[in-house]
Amino acid sequence: MRRLYTSRELGLIVILVIYILAAAVGLLVFRYMDGYVIYIRLLTSDMAATAFVWLMSVLFGNATIYDPYWSVAPIVIVLLTGFYLGQLTAGFYLISAVVLFWGLRLTAHWTTTFKSLRVQDWRYTGLKTAHPRLWFAINLLGIHLFPTLVVFLVLLPAVAFLQRAAALNAGIAAGALVCLGAVLLQYTADRQMRTFRNAPENAGRVNRAGVWKYSRHPNYLGEILMWWGIYLMMVFSGPSQLVFIAGPLVNTLMFLFISIPMLERRQLNSKPEYAAYREQTGMLVPRLSSFGFGARRLTK
């Protein structure tokens, strides 16, 4: 049993099995909700799968088990929606390819950061330590159900896009290109950060190389752009429905007011250089000074 918690390989196998079972739970709920509109069926199935993952995280005592859900669930939902609607058009294959490319890359990146079932994400551990009496509610509502709801909201434009079965046009292609550019930005940022952290001489220092010279959170910028790209694909597929802007907007606000502030507080406490880096470098969008306009160029 101890090896189950300390072995990285066994931990990944356990999580893979959990997600296969979670997908089965979601598909069963979707099947037995025949007669409801597709949005209700998808949301209920999504929540049921999340509840199963949450139960497993409680069983293993590690909320990190939920982390891959963010990148796995969209793949399942988009494919399920397309096949259920029977809209296997060029648009279906395009948006499926985009979401698959994004999801597989993000999941693969997560596996490189996973250590074992014994190690929990520092954010969750911090919340549990700071609020032990509220941990049950924080774990269920804040760590599991809230992100699932955000994921569902950002996928609503994709579901609407698939329902329309519109012919491809320049606007849809542009939206897809935004998504692909976002994934490439995330890949570049993560690869550069991994290279930086692997160098012993960089311990405790701030990465100012590559895309990190121009943005303090280029990986988060890529995540935000990904879902605005999906929204653009929907916008150019037919009559605009403003309600679907809620998805990418809520996702953007989540990064701006939750994820980024939490990470920056940790960086400021652990890295003396970070205060200067924050003053000199844009949070998401590059500043002109990063390109040498109006201020001295940053030194690496």
CSV table of C-alpha atoms in Angstrom, one decimal:
chain,number,residue,atom,x,y,z
A,1,MET,CA,0.0,0.0,0.0
A,2,ARG,CA,2.9,2.4,0.8
A,3,ARG,CA,4.3,1.9,-2.7
A,4,LEU,CA,0.9,2.8,-4.2
A,5,TYR,CA,1.3,6.3,-2.6
A,6,THR,CA,5.0,6.8,-3.3
A,7,SER,CA,5.3,5.4,-6.8
A,8,ARG,CA,4.8,7.9,-9.6
A,9,GLU,CA,4.0,5.2,-12.1
A,10,LEU,CA,1.4,3.5,-9.9
A,11,GLY,CA,-0.1,6.8,-9.0
A,12,LEU,CA,-0.6,7.7,-12.7
A,13,ILE,CA,-2.2,4.3,-13.3
A,14,VAL,CA,-4.6,4.8,-10.4
A,15,ILE,CA,-5.6,8.2,-11.8
A,16,LEU,CA,-6.1,6.8,-15.3
A,17,VAL,CA,-8.4,4.1,-13.9
A,18,ILE,CA,-10.3,6.8,-11.9
A,19,TYR,CA,-10.9,8.8,-15.0
A,20,ILE,CA,-12.0,5.9,-17.0
A,21,LEU,CA,-14.6,5.1,-14.3
A,22,ALA,CA,-15.6,8.8,-14.1
A,23,ALA,CA,-16.2,8.9,-17.8
A,24,ALA,CA,-18.3,5.8,-17.5
A,25,VAL,CA,-20.4,7.4,-14.7
A,26,GLY,CA,-20.9,10.5,-16.8
A,27,LEU,CA,-21.9,8.5,-19.9
A,28,LEU,CA,-24.4,6.5,-17.9
A,29,VAL,CA,-26.0,9.6,-16.5
A,30,PHE,CA,-26.1,11.1,-19.9
A,31,ARG,CA,-27.8,8.0,-21.3
A,32,TYR,CA,-30.5,7.9,-18.6
A,33,MET,CA,-31.4,11.6,-18.9
A,34,ASP,CA,-32.9,11.1,-22.4
A,35,GLY,CA,-35.6,13.7,-23.0
A,36,TYR,CA,-33.8,16.6,-21.5
A,37,VAL,CA,-32.2,19.3,-23.5
A,38,ILE,CA,-28.5,18.6,-24.3
A,39,TYR,CA,-27.2,21.4,-22.1
A,40,ILE,CA,-28.9,19.9,-19.0
A,41,ARG,CA,-27.8,16.4,-19.9
A,42,LEU,CA,-24.2,17.5,-20.3
A,43,LEU,CA,-24.1,19.5,-17.1
A,44,THR,CA,-25.6,16.8,-15.0
A,45,SER,CA,-23.3,14.2,-16.5
A,46,ASP,CA,-20.3,16.5,-16.0
A,47,MET,CA,-21.2,17.0,-12.3
A,48,ALA,CA,-21.7,13.3,-11.8
A,49,ALA,CA,-18.3,12.5,-13.1
A,50,THR,CA,-16.8,15.3,-11.0
A,51,ALA,CA,-18.6,13.9,-7.9
A,52,PHE,CA,-16.9,10.5,-8.6
A,53,VAL,CA,-13.5,12.1,-8.9
A,54,TRP,CA,-14.1,14.0,-5.7
A,55,LEU,CA,-15.0,10.8,-3.8
A,56,MET,CA,-11.7,9.3,-5.1
A,57,SER,CA,-9.8,12.3,-4.0
A,58,VAL,CA,-11.3,12.0,-0.5
A,59,LEU,CA,-10.5,8.2,-0.5
A,60,PHE,CA,-6.9,8.8,-1.4
A,61,GLY,CA,-6.6,12.0,0.6
A,62,ASN,CA,-5.3,14.0,-2.3
A,63,ALA,CA,-7.3,16.7,-4.2
A,64,THR,CA,-4.6,16.8,-6.9
A,65,ILE,CA,-6.4,13.8,-8.4
A,66,TYR,CA,-8.9,16.4,-9.8
A,67,ASP,CA,-6.3,18.4,-11.7
A,68,PRO,CA,-6.4,16.5,-15.0
A,69,TYR,CA,-10.2,17.0,-15.2
A,70,TRP,CA,-9.7,20.5,-16.6
A,71,SER,CA,-8.0,19.1,-19.7
A,72,VAL,CA,-9.7,15.7,-20.0
A,73,ALA,CA,-13.4,16.6,-19.6
A,74,PRO,CA,-13.6,19.0,-22.6
A,75,ILE,CA,-12.3,16.3,-25.0
A,76,VAL,CA,-15.0,13.9,-23.8
A,77,ILE,CA,-17.8,16.5,-23.9
A,78,VAL,CA,-17.0,17.7,-27.4
A,79,LEU,CA,-16.7,14.2,-28.8
A,80,LEU,CA,-19.9,13.1,-27.0
A,81,THR,CA,-21.8,16.1,-28.3
A,82,GLY,CA,-20.7,15.7,-31.9
A,83,PHE,CA,-21.5,12.0,-32.0
A,84,TYR,CA,-24.8,12.4,-30.1
A,85,LEU,CA,-26.0,15.2,-32.5
A,86,GLY,CA,-24.7,13.2,-35.5
A,87,GLN,CA,-23.2,16.4,-36.9
A,88,LEU,CA,-19.9,14.8,-38.2
A,89,THR,CA,-19.2,17.8,-40.4
A,90,ALA,CA,-15.9,19.5,-41.2
A,91,GLY,CA,-16.6,21.9,-38.3
A,92,PHE,CA,-16.9,19.0,-35.9
A,93,TYR,CA,-13.6,17.6,-37.0
A,94,LEU,CA,-11.9,21.0,-36.8
A,95,ILE,CA,-13.1,21.9,-33.3
A,96,SER,CA,-12.5,18.3,-32.1
A,97,ALA,CA,-8.9,18.5,-33.4
A,98,VAL,CA,-8.4,21.9,-31.7
A,99,VAL,CA,-9.7,20.7,-28.3
A,100,LEU,CA,-7.9,17.4,-28.6
A,101,PHE,CA,-4.6,19.1,-29.3
A,102,TRP,CA,-5.1,21.5,-26.4
A,103,GLY,CA,-6.3,18.7,-24.0
A,104,LEU,CA,-3.6,16.2,-24.8
A,105,ARG,CA,-0.8,18.8,-24.5
A,106,LEU,CA,-2.1,20.1,-21.2
A,107,THR,CA,-2.6,16.6,-19.8
A,108,ALA,CA,0.9,15.5,-20.9
A,109,HIS,CA,2.3,18.6,-19.2
A,110,TRP,CA,0.5,17.7,-16.0
A,111,THR,CA,2.0,14.2,-16.0
A,112,THR,CA,5.4,15.8,-15.9
A,113,THR,CA,4.6,17.7,-12.7
A,114,PHE,CA,2.9,14.8,-11.0
A,115,LYS,CA,5.1,13.2,-8.4
A,116,SER,CA,3.0,10.7,-6.5
A,117,LEU,CA,-0.4,10.3,-4.7
A,118,ARG,CA,1.4,11.4,-1.6
A,119,VAL,CA,2.2,14.9,-3.0
A,120,GLN,CA,-0.7,17.3,-3.1
A,121,ASP,CA,-0.7,20.7,-5.0
A,122,TRP,CA,0.7,23.4,-2.8
A,123,ARG,CA,-2.4,25.5,-3.2
A,124,TYR,CA,-4.7,22.8,-1.8
A,125,THR,CA,-2.4,22.0,1.0
A,126,GLY,CA,-2.2,25.7,1.9
A,127,LEU,CA,-6.0,26.0,1.9
A,128,LYS,CA,-6.4,22.9,4.0
A,129,THR,CA,-3.8,24.2,6.5
A,130,ALA,CA,-5.3,27.6,6.7
A,131,HIS,CA,-9.0,26.5,6.9
A,132,PRO,CA,-9.1,23.0,8.4
A,133,ARG,CA,-12.7,23.3,9.5
A,134,LEU,CA,-13.8,24.5,6.1
A,135,TRP,CA,-11.7,22.0,4.1
A,136,PHE,CA,-14.5,19.7,3.3
A,137,ALA,CA,-16.6,22.5,1.7
A,138,ILE,CA,-13.5,24.1,0.0
A,139,ASN,CA,-12.5,20.7,-1.5
A,140,LEU,CA,-15.9,19.8,-2.8
A,141,LEU,CA,-17.2,23.3,-3.9
A,142,GLY,CA,-14.0,25.3,-4.6
A,143,ILE,CA,-11.5,22.7,-5.9
A,144,HIS,CA,-13.9,20.3,-7.7
A,145,LEU,CA,-17.4,21.7,-8.5
A,146,PHE,CA,-16.5,25.4,-9.3
A,147,PRO,CA,-13.7,24.5,-11.8
A,148,THR,CA,-16.1,21.9,-13.4
A,149,LEU,CA,-18.7,24.7,-13.8
A,150,VAL,CA,-16.1,27.0,-15.4
A,151,VAL,CA,-15.1,24.2,-17.8
A,152,PHE,CA,-18.7,23.6,-18.7
A,153,LEU,CA,-19.3,27.3,-19.3
A,154,VAL,CA,-16.3,27.6,-21.7
A,155,LEU,CA,-17.6,24.6,-23.6
A,156,LEU,CA,-21.1,26.0,-24.2
A,157,PRO,CA,-19.9,27.9,-27.3
A,158,ALA,CA,-18.4,24.6,-28.6
A,159,VAL,CA,-21.8,22.8,-28.0
A,160,ALA,CA,-23.6,25.7,-29.8
A,161,PHE,CA,-21.1,25.5,-32.6
A,162,LEU,CA,-21.7,21.8,-33.1
A,163,GLN,CA,-25.5,22.2,-33.0
A,164,ARG,CA,-25.3,24.7,-35.9
A,165,ALA,CA,-23.3,22.4,-38.2
A,166,ALA,CA,-22.2,25.5,-40.1
A,167,ALA,CA,-20.0,25.4,-43.1
A,168,LEU,CA,-16.4,26.5,-42.5
A,169,ASN,CA,-15.6,30.1,-43.3
A,170,ALA,CA,-12.7,32.5,-42.7
A,171,GLY,CA,-14.1,33.6,-39.3
A,172,ILE,CA,-14.3,30.0,-38.0
A,173,ALA,CA,-10.8,29.4,-39.3
A,174,ALA,CA,-9.5,32.5,-37.6
A,175,GLY,CA,-11.0,31.3,-34.3
A,176,ALA,CA,-9.3,28.0,-34.7
A,177,LEU,CA,-6.0,29.7,-35.4
A,178,VAL,CA,-6.3,31.7,-32.2
A,179,CYS,CA,-6.8,28.4,-30.3
A,180,LEU,CA,-3.7,26.8,-32.0
A,181,GLY,CA,-1.6,29.9,-31.3
A,182,ALA,CA,-2.7,29.7,-27.7
A,183,VAL,CA,-1.7,26.1,-27.4
A,184,LEU,CA,1.7,26.8,-28.9
A,185,LEU,CA,2.2,29.7,-26.5
A,186,GLN,CA,1.4,27.4,-23.6
A,187,TYR,CA,3.7,24.7,-24.9
A,188,THR,CA,6.6,27.2,-25.3
A,189,ALA,CA,6.0,28.8,-21.9
A,190,ASP,CA,5.9,25.4,-20.1
A,191,ARG,CA,9.0,24.1,-22.0
A,192,GLN,CA,11.0,27.2,-21.2
A,193,MET,CA,10.0,27.1,-17.6
A,194,ARG,CA,10.9,23.4,-17.2
A,195,THR,CA,14.3,24.1,-18.8
A,196,PHE,CA,14.8,27.0,-16.4
A,197,ARG,CA,13.9,25.1,-13.3
A,198,ASN,CA,16.0,22.1,-14.2
A,199,ALA,CA,19.2,24.3,-14.1
A,200,PRO,CA,20.5,24.2,-10.4
A,201,GLU,CA,21.9,27.7,-10.7
A,202,ASN,CA,18.3,29.1,-11.1
A,203,ALA,CA,17.0,27.9,-7.8
A,204,GLY,CA,15.1,30.7,-6.1
A,205,ARG,CA,15.4,32.9,-9.1
A,206,VAL,CA,12.8,34.4,-11.5
A,207,ASN,CA,12.7,33.2,-15.2
A,208,ARG,CA,13.1,36.2,-17.5
A,209,ALA,CA,14.0,34.3,-20.6
A,210,GLY,CA,11.9,33.6,-23.7
A,211,VAL,CA,8.2,34.4,-23.5
A,212,TRP,CA,8.6,35.0,-19.7
A,213,LYS,CA,10.5,38.1,-20.5
A,214,TYR,CA,7.4,39.7,-21.9
A,215,SER,CA,4.6,38.2,-19.7
A,216,ARG,CA,4.6,37.1,-16.1
A,217,HIS,CA,2.0,34.4,-16.9
A,218,PRO,CA,2.2,33.4,-20.6
A,219,ASN,CA,0.8,30.0,-19.9
A,220,TYR,CA,-2.3,31.5,-18.3
A,221,LEU,CA,-2.6,33.9,-21.3
A,222,GLY,CA,-2.6,30.9,-23.6
A,223,GLU,CA,-5.4,29.3,-21.5
A,224,ILE,CA,-7.5,32.4,-21.7
A,225,LEU,CA,-6.9,32.8,-25.5
A,226,MET,CA,-7.9,29.2,-26.1
A,227,TRP,CA,-11.4,29.7,-24.9
A,228,TRP,CA,-11.9,33.1,-26.6
A,229,GLY,CA,-10.8,31.3,-29.8
A,230,ILE,CA,-13.6,28.7,-29.3
A,231,TYR,CA,-16.0,31.5,-28.7
A,232,LEU,CA,-15.0,33.2,-31.9
A,233,MET,CA,-15.6,29.9,-33.8
A,234,MET,CA,-19.1,29.9,-32.5
A,235,VAL,CA,-19.7,33.6,-33.2
A,236,PHE,CA,-18.8,33.1,-36.9
A,237,SER,CA,-20.9,30.0,-37.2
A,238,GLY,CA,-24.2,31.7,-37.1
A,239,PRO,CA,-26.3,34.3,-35.3
A,240,SER,CA,-24.5,35.6,-32.3
A,241,GLN,CA,-25.8,34.6,-28.8
A,242,LEU,CA,-24.3,36.9,-26.2
A,243,VAL,CA,-25.1,34.6,-23.4
A,244,PHE,CA,-22.3,32.3,-24.5
A,245,ILE,CA,-19.7,35.0,-23.7
A,246,ALA,CA,-20.1,34.1,-20.1
A,247,GLY,CA,-17.8,31.1,-20.5
A,248,PRO,CA,-14.6,32.8,-21.7
A,249,LEU,CA,-15.4,35.8,-19.6
A,250,VAL,CA,-15.7,33.8,-16.3
A,251,ASN,CA,-12.6,31.9,-17.2
A,252,THR,CA,-10.7,35.1,-17.7
A,253,LEU,CA,-11.9,36.6,-14.4
A,254,MET,CA,-11.0,33.4,-12.6
A,255,PHE,CA,-7.4,33.7,-13.7
A,256,LEU,CA,-7.3,37.5,-13.0
A,257,PHE,CA,-8.8,37.4,-9.5
A,258,ILE,CA,-8.0,33.9,-8.2
A,259,SER,CA,-5.3,31.9,-9.9
A,260,ILE,CA,-2.8,34.8,-10.6
A,261,PRO,CA,-3.1,36.6,-7.3
A,262,MET,CA,-2.6,33.3,-5.4
A,263,LEU,CA,0.5,32.4,-7.4
A,264,GLU,CA,2.0,35.9,-7.2
A,265,ARG,CA,1.7,36.0,-3.4
A,266,ARG,CA,3.6,32.8,-3.3
A,267,GLN,CA,6.3,34.1,-5.7
A,268,LEU,CA,6.7,37.4,-3.8
A,269,ASN,CA,7.2,35.4,-0.5
A,270,SER,CA,9.7,33.0,-2.0
A,271,LYS,CA,11.7,34.9,-4.6
A,272,PRO,CA,13.3,38.3,-3.7
A,273,GLU,CA,13.6,39.2,-7.4
A,274,TYR,CA,9.9,38.8,-8.1
A,275,ALA,CA,8.8,42.3,-6.9
A,276,ALA,CA,11.1,44.0,-9.5
A,277,TYR,CA,10.0,41.5,-12.1
A,278,ARG,CA,6.4,42.3,-11.5
A,279,GLU,CA,7.1,46.0,-11.8
A,280,GLN,CA,8.9,45.6,-15.1
A,281,THR,CA,6.8,42.9,-16.8
A,282,GLY,CA,3.2,42.8,-17.8
A,283,MET,CA,0.9,40.4,-16.0
A,284,LEU,CA,-0.5,38.9,-19.3
A,285,VAL,CA,0.0,41.3,-22.1
A,286,PRO,CA,3.5,42.5,-22.8
A,287,ARG,CA,4.4,46.1,-22.0
A,288,LEU,CA,6.2,48.3,-24.5
A,289,SER,CA,9.2,48.5,-22.1
A,290,SER,CA,9.7,44.8,-22.5
A,291,PHE,CA,10.5,45.5,-26.1
A,292,GLY,CA,12.9,48.4,-25.2
A,293,PHE,CA,10.5,51.3,-25.7
A,294,GLY,CA,10.3,54.0,-23.1
A,295,ALA,CA,12.4,52.1,-20.5
A,296,ARG,CA,15.6,50.2,-20.3
A,297,ARG,CA,15.5,46.6,-21.5
A,298,LEU,CA,15.3,43.9,-18.9
A,299,THR,CA,18.4,41.9,-18.1
A,300,LYS,CA,18.1,38.2,-17.8
